[in-house]
Every structure is written in C-alpha cells, then in structure tokens.
Coordinates of C-alpha atoms and ligand atoms in Angstrom, one line a residue:
X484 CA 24.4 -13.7 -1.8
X485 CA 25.3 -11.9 1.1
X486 CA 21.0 -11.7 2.1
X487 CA 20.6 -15.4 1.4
X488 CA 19.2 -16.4 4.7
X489 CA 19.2 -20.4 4.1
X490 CA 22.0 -21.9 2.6
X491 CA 23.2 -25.0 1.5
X492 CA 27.2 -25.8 1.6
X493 CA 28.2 -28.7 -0.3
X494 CA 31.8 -29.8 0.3
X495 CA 32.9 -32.4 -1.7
X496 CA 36.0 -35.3 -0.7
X497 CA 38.8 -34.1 -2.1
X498 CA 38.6 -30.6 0.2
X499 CA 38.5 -32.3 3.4
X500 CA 41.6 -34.8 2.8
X501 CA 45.2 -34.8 2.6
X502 CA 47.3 -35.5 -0.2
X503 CA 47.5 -39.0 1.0
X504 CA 43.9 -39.5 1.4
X505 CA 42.9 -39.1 4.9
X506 CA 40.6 -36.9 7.0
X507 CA 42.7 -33.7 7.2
X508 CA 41.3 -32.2 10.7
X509 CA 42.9 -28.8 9.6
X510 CA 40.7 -28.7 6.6
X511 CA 37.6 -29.5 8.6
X512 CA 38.9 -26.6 10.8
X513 CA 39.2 -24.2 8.4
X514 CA 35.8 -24.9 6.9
X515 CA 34.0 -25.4 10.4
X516 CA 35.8 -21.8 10.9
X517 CA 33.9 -20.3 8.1
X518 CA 30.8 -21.8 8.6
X519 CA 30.4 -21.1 12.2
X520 CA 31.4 -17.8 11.9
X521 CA 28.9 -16.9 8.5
X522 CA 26.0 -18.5 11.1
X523 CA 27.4 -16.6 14.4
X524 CA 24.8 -13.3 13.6
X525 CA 21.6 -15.9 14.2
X526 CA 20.0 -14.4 10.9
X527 CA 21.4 -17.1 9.0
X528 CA 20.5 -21.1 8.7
X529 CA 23.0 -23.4 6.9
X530 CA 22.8 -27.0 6.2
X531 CA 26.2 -28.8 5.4
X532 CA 26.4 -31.8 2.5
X533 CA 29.6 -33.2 3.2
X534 CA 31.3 -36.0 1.4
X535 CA 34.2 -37.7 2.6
X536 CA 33.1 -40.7 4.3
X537 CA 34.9 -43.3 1.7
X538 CA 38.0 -41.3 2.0
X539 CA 37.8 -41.2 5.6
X540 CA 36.9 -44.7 5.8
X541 CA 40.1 -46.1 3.7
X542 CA 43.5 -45.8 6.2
X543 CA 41.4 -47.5 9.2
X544 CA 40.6 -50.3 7.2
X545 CA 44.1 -51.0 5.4
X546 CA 43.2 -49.8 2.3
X547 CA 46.1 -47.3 0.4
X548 CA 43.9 -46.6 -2.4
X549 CA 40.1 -46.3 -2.9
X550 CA 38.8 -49.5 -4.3
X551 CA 37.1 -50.3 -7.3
X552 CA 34.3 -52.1 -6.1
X553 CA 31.2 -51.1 -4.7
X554 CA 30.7 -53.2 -1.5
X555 CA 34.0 -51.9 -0.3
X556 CA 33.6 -48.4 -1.2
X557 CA 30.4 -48.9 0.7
X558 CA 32.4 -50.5 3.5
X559 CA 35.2 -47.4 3.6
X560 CA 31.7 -45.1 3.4
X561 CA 30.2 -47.4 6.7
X562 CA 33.6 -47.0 8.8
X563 CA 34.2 -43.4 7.7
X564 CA 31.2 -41.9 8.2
X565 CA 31.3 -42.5 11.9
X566 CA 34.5 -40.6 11.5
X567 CA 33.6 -38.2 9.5
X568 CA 30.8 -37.1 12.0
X569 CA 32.7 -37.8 15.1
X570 CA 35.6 -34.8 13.4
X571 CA 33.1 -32.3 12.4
X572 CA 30.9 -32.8 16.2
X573 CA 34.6 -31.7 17.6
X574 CA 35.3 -29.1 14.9
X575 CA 31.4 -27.1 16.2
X576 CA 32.3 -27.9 19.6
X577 CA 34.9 -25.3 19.3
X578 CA 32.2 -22.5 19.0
X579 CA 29.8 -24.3 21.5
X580 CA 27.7 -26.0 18.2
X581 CA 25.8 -29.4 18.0
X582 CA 26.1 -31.4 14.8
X583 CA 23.0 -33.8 13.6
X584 CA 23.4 -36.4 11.3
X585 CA 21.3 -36.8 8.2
X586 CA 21.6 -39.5 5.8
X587 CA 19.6 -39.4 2.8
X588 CA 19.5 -40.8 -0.4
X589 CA 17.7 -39.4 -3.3
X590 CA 15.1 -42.1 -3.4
X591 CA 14.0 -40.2 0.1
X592 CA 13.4 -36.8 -2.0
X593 CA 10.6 -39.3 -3.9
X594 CA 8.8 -41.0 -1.3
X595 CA 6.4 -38.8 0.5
X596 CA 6.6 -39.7 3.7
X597 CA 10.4 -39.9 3.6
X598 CA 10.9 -36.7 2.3
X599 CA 8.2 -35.0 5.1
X600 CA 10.3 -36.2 7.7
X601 CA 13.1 -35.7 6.0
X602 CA 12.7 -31.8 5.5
X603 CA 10.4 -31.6 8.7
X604 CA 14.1 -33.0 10.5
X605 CA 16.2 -30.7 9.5
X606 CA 14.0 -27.7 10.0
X607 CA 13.8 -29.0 13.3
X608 CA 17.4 -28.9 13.6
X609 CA 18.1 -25.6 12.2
X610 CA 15.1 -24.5 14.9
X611 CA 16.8 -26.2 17.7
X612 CA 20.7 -24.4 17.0
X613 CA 22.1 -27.8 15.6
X614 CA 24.1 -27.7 12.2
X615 CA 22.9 -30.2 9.9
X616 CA 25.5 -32.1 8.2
X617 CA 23.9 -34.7 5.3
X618 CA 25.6 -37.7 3.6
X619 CA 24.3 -39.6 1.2
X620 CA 23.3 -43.0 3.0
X621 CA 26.0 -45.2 1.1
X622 CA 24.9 -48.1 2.8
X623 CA 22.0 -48.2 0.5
X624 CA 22.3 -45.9 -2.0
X625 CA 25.2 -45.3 -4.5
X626 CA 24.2 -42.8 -6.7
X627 CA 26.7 -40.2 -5.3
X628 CA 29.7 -42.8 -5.3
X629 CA 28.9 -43.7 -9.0
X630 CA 28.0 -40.4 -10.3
X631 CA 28.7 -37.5 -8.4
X632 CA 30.8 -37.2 -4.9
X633 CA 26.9 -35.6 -3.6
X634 CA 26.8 -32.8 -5.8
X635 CA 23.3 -33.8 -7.4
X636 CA 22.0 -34.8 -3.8
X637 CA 23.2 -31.0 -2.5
X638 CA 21.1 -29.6 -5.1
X639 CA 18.0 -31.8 -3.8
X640 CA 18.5 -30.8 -0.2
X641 CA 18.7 -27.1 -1.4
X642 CA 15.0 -27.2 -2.9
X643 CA 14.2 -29.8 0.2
X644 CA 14.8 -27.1 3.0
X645 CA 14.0 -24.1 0.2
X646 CA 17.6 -22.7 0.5
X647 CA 17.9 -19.3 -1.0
X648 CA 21.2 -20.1 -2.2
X649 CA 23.4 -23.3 -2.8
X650 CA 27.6 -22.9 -2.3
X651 CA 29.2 -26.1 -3.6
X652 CA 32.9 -26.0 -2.9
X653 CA 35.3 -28.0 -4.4
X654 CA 39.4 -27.9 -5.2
X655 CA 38.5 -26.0 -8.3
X656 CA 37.6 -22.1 -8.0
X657 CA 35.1 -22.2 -10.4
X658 CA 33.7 -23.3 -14.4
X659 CA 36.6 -21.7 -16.8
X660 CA 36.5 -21.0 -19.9
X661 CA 39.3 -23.7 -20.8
X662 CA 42.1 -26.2 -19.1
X663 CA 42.6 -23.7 -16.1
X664 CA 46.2 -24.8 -15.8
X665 CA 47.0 -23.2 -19.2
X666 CA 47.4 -19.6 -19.8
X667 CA 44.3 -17.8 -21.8
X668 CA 42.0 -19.1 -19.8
X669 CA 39.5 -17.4 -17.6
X670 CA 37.0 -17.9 -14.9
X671 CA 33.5 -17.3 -16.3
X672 CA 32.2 -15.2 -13.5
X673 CA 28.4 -15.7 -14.6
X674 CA 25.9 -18.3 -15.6
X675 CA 22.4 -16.7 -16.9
X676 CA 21.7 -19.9 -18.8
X677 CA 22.9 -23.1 -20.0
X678 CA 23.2 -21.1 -23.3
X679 CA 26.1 -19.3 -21.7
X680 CA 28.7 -22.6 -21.1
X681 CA 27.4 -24.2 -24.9
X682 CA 30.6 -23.3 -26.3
X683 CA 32.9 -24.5 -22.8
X684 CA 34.2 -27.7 -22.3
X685 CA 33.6 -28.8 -18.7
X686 CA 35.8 -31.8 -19.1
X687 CA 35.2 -34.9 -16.8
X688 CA 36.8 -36.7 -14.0
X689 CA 37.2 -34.9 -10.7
X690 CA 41.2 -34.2 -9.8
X691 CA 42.3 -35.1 -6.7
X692 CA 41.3 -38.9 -7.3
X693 CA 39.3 -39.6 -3.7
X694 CA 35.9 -37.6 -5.1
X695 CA 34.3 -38.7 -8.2
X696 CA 32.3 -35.8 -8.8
X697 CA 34.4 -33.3 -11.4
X698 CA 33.1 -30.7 -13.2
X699 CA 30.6 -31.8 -15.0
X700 CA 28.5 -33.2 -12.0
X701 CA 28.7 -29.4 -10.5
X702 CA 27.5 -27.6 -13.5
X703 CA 24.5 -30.3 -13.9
X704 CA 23.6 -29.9 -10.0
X705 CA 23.8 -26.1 -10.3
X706 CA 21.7 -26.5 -13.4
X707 CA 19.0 -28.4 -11.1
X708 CA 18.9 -25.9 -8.4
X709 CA 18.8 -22.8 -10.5
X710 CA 16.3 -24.2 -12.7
X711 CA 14.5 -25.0 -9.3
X712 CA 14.6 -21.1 -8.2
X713 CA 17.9 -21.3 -6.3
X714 CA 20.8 -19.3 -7.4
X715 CA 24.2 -21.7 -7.1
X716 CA 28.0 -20.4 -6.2
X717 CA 30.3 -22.8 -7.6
X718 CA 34.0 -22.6 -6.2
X719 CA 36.9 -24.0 -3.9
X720 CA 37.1 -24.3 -0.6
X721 CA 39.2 -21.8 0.5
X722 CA 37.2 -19.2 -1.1
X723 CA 33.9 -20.3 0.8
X724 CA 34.1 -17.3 3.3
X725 CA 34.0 -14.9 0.5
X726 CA 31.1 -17.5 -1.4
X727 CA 29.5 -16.7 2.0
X728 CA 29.8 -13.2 2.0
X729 CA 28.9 -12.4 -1.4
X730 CA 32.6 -11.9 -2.5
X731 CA 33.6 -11.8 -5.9
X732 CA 34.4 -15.5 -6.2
X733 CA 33.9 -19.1 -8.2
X734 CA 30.7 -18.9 -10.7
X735 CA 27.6 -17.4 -10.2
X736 CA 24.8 -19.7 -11.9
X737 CA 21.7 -17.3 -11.8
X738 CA 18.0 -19.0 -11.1
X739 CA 16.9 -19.7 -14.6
X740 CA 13.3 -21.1 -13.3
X741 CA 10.9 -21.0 -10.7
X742 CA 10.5 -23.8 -7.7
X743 CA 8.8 -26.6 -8.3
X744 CA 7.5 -29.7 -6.3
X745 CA 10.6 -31.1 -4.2
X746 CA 9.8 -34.9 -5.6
X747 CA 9.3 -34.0 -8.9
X748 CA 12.3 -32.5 -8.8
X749 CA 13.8 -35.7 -8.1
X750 CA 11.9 -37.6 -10.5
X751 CA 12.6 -35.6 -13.3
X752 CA 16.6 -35.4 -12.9
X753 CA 17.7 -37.7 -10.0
X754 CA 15.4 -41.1 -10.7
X755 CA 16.0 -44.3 -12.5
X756 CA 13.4 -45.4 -13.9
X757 CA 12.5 -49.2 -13.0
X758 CA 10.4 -50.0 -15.6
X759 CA 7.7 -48.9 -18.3
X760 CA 4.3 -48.3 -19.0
X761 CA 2.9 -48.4 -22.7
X762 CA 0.2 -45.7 -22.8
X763 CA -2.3 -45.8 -25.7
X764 CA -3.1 -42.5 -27.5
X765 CA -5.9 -41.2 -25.7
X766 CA -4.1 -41.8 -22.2
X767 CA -0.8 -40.0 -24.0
X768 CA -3.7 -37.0 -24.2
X769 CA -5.1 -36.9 -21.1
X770 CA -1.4 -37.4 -19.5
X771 CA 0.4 -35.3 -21.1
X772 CA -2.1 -32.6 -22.9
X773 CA -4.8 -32.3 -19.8
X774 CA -2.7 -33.4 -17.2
X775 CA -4.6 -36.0 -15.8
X776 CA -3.4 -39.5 -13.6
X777 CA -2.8 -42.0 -15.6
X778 CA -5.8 -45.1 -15.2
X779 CA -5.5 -49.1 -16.2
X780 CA -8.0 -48.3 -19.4
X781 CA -5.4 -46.5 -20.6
X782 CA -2.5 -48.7 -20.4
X783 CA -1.4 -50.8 -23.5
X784 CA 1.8 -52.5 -22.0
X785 CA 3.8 -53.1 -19.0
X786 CA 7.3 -54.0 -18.7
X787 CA 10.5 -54.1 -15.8
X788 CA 10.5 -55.3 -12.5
X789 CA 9.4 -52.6 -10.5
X790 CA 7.3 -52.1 -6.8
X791 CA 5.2 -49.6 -5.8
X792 CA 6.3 -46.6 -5.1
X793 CA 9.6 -46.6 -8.0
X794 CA 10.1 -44.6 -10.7
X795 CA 8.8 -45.6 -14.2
X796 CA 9.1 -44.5 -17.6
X797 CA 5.0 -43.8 -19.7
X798 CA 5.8 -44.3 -23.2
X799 CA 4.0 -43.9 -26.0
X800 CA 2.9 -46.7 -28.7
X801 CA 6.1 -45.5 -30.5
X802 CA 8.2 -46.2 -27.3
X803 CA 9.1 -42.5 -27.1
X804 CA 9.1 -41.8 -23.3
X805 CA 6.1 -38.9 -22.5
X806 CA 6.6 -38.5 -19.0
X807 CA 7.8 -40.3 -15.9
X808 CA 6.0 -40.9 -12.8
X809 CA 5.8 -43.3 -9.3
X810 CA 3.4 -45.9 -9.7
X811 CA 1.0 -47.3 -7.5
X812 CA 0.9 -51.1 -8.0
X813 CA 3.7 -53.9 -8.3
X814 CA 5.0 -55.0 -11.7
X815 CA 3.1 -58.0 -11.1
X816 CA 0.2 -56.7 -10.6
X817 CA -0.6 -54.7 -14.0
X818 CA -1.2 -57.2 -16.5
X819 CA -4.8 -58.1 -15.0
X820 CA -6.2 -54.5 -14.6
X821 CA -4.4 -53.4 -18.4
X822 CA -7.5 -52.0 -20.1
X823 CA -10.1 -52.0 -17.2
X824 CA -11.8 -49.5 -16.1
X825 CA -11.4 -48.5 -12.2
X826 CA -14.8 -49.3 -11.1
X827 CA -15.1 -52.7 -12.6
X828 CA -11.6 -53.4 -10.8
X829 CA -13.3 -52.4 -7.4
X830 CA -16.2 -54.5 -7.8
X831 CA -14.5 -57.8 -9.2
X832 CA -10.5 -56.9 -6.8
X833 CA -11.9 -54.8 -4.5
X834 CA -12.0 -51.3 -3.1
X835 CA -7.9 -50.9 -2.9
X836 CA -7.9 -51.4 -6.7
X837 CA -10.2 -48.4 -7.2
X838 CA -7.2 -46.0 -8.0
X839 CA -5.1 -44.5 -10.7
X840 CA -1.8 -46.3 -11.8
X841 CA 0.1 -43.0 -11.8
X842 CA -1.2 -40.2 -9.6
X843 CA -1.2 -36.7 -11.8
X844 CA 0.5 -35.2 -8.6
X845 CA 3.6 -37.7 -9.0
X846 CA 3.9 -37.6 -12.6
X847 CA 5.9 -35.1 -14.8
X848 CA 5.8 -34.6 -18.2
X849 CA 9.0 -35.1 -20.6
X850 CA 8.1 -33.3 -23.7
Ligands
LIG1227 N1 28.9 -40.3 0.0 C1 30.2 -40.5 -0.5 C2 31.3 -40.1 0.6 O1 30.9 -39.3 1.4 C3 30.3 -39.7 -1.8 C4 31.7 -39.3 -2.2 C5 32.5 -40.1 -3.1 O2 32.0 -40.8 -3.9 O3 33.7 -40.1 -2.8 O4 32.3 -40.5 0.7

C-alpha cells in the first residue's frame, strides 16, 4: 500500500457532514490534511471521488431532511455541488493546491470518446499539480443516489486512471465479521476472494442516513476493482492517513484478477441494459465460442427502446442472456436488416449499413 503510486480516495456523504446534515468544513479539513500531506513527496498521484453534494445541497435550499424524490435530490446535488467544490478549492488552498472538477457518470466509462477524454483529463490534471476531485454528474445520472453514495463509480475511475490502489473511506472501519456494535465481533483484516466473506453478513443500508451507499455497495465496488487488478482498502475516514500509509487498518481486498478493458468493465457490472437482441444458434457460436461481432444474419429478434451506443442484453433462443454489448443501430432500425447479410444491406441501405450490430471489441461474454 505504502508503494501505490496512483491512488484513488473515495469518501462517501456521511464523512464529510455533521450530525445535522451539513458540510462539516472541519471534516473536509481533516481529510484535505491527509491527502495533501500523503501527495506532498511528488512520487504520488491521487484522484478524490467525493460524495456529498446532496447533503451539502439540503440546509441552503430549506430542506431538514433529504427528500425522497429524485428531481429534488437532484436539485440538493445541483446546489451542493457548487458547494461542495467551492469548500474543498479552499481546503487545497491551504497547502498552495488547485482543485479540478470532474463529473462523470458511469455511462461516460462506456462511450469511447467520453471516456478518452475523460481519463485523458484527469491525467492532465494529475500532470499539471491539480487534485482531481470527481462527482457523479447527478444532473443526469442517478446511479450513485439510487444505488451507491459513488462507491461503484470510485471503482470505475480506479481502473479509468489505472490506480494501483483504491481507499474507499466511510463511517465504518472496515467489513466485520458480524453487527460491529456487539461484542464477538471482529474486523476481517483480509479479502483473498469473495469465498472469504460467503459466510459474513454485510447487512444493508448505510448508517448515518445522508449516504445511501452501506456495506454492501463497498464490498461489490471492492469486488469490481480487485477483480480489475486493483487491490481495495476499505475503512473510515479517520483511519485514511494510516489507509495511506499502509497502516494496519479497515479491510484489505486483495486483486483477485487481472485488468481488463476500462468499458467493459463498465458494461459488464455498471450498465443497464436497454433492450435485447435474440441471437440464433450459430451467432450464440460465433459470439460467444469464437468471439466474433455479432452481424444482422445472425439476429432472430429485437426488443426495448434503445439508441445507439446503449447497453443491450444478446440472448439466446431460450432467452438466457449470453453476453451484453453496445450496439450500433437504433431500436428502430433492426427489424429491416434481421437476417440479412451485411453486404446486401450496403448495396440495397447503403455503405453506413455495412457493419456489425455489436462490435466483438464492445461485447462481453456472460457465461
Ligand atoms: N453524487 C451524490 C452526492 O454527491 C451521491 C451520494 C448520495 O447519494 O448521497 O451527493
């Protein structure tokens, strides 16, 4: 831990607020105090996922409480975010530090372009001095809000910039072996595999009722990373000097696999899928056994309401999903070139028609 020379914080709501629910700015001292220092040698890159925008977002607009509904979660995230920023751009100033913005949603790990520019950005940054500090783009995206106070869009950035570890703080010092408020239990200090928490109950919602991330969202974005090649520290706040430092803190989830493609990545745990493609059996084959795109001949049915460029589920003539991939056309599109043959497209459609439904490179195989 203590070579890693990229890392990836992840800080989640409830560790920058006070018991009320606002910004605590002695919080966001503390933890601008640790990273600063950890980067102060010039050997070392970090990258800071931060939640808190909805929390910070709440007291300025009248709200006591964080509401149910989206739109105004999305509204708190809109007028805290600005906030949220404008503290931490203060906090760095202490040490002489420039703060850049990045908001990204995982859709932006799928899309090519968006996720060249994306990493290309915040190498840039890290080149330049600045201290990257990413949000997830609420505005658009709710992923993180619904499901997991940012923990699953950390693990993205991680294999985005090709961290060589991941730190995701929370109020909790690690996974334990039971209720950590009861005696008996213990902090399991090592992760090899997810064989080793089979038998632990990670329980669900998150504590301290601004984040919405708990447990259970941690273990599954530590899962992602190390099965990506990058080893994850799981634990509180206050413990992130020693996380930092390769003190003996939180859980240690070991890398269980090696990296893979940075969108596929995505595809494979992040993405919804908007819709499905039937395959018949010989395009199941040559998807799935030789690894080949996937072409109109060898499509048997189309279903959803999807665009180019989203996620969609290839089934089999069973319905059993066989892999998941972007596609290339419009929903709309498909019925006319099911079953025809590429070139016969490009002579009756035209030459944009000449090309696979599902590129091999943006397809990955379920089973
Ligand atoms: N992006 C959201 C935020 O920063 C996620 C956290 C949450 O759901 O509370 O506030």
């Amino acid at each position: 831990m203590s070579e890693a020379r990229r890392i990836v914080v992840k800080v989640g709501s409830s560790s920058l607020t006070t018991a009320s629910g606002g910004l605590d700015a002695d919080r966001v001292d503390a933890l601008v105090d640790v990273l600063a220092k950890s980067r102060s040698g010039g050997e070392r890159e970090i990258v800071l996922v931060s939640s808190g925008a909805i929390a910070a977002g709440l007291a300025p607009l009248g709200l006591r409480r964080r509401p149910r509904d989206l739109a105004r979660q999305q509204a708190a995230a809109s007028v805290g975010q600005g906030l949220l920023v404008a503290r931490y751009t203060a906090s760095f100033a202490r040490y002489g530090v420039r703060v850049g913005q990045v908001l990204l949603t995982s859709d932006d790990m799928s899309r090519r372009a968006h996720h060249r520019n994306a990493s290309r950005t915040l190498d840039k940054l890290l080149a330049m001095g600045a201290f990257p500090i990413v949000n997830e783009n609420d505005t658009v995206a709710t992923d993180e809000i619904r499901f997991g106070d940012n923990d699953r869009l950390a693990a993205l950035v991680a294999h985005l910039v090709h961290a060589d570890l991941l730190v995701l703080l929370s109020d909790v010092d690690g996974v334990y072996d039971g209720d950590p408020s009861k005696p008996g239990t213990s902090r399991i200090a090592e992760v090899h595999g997810p064989e080793d928490l089979a038998h632990v109950d990670i329980g669900s919602a998150g504590k301290a009722g601004v984040g919405t991330g708990g447990m259970v969202t941690k273990v599954e974005a530590a899962r992602i990373a190390a099965a990506a090649g990058i080893p994850v520290v799981l634990t509180s706040a206050v413990h992130a000097a020693d996380a930092l430092s390769g003190g003996d803190t939180g859980t240690y989830f070991h890398s269980t696999g090696k990296r893979s493609g940075g969108r596929l990545l995505w595809l494979q745990h992040a993405s919804t899928p908007q819709g499905a493609l039937t395959l018949d059996d010989g395009a199941v084959r040559a998807v799935v056994e030789r690894r080949k795109s996937l072409l109109p001949a060898g499509i048997a049915a189309v279903e959803g309401e999807f665009s180019a460029g989203d996620p969609v589920e290839l089934r089999d003539t069973r319905g059993q999903a066989v892999a998941r991939g972007l596609v290339n056309f419009d929903a709309k599109e498909i019925p006319r070139l099911i079953g025809r043959s590429t070139r016969e497209l490009a002579r009756e459609l035209g030459a944009e028609y000449e090309r696979e439904v599902v590129h091999r490179d943006d397809l990955v195989i379920l089973r």
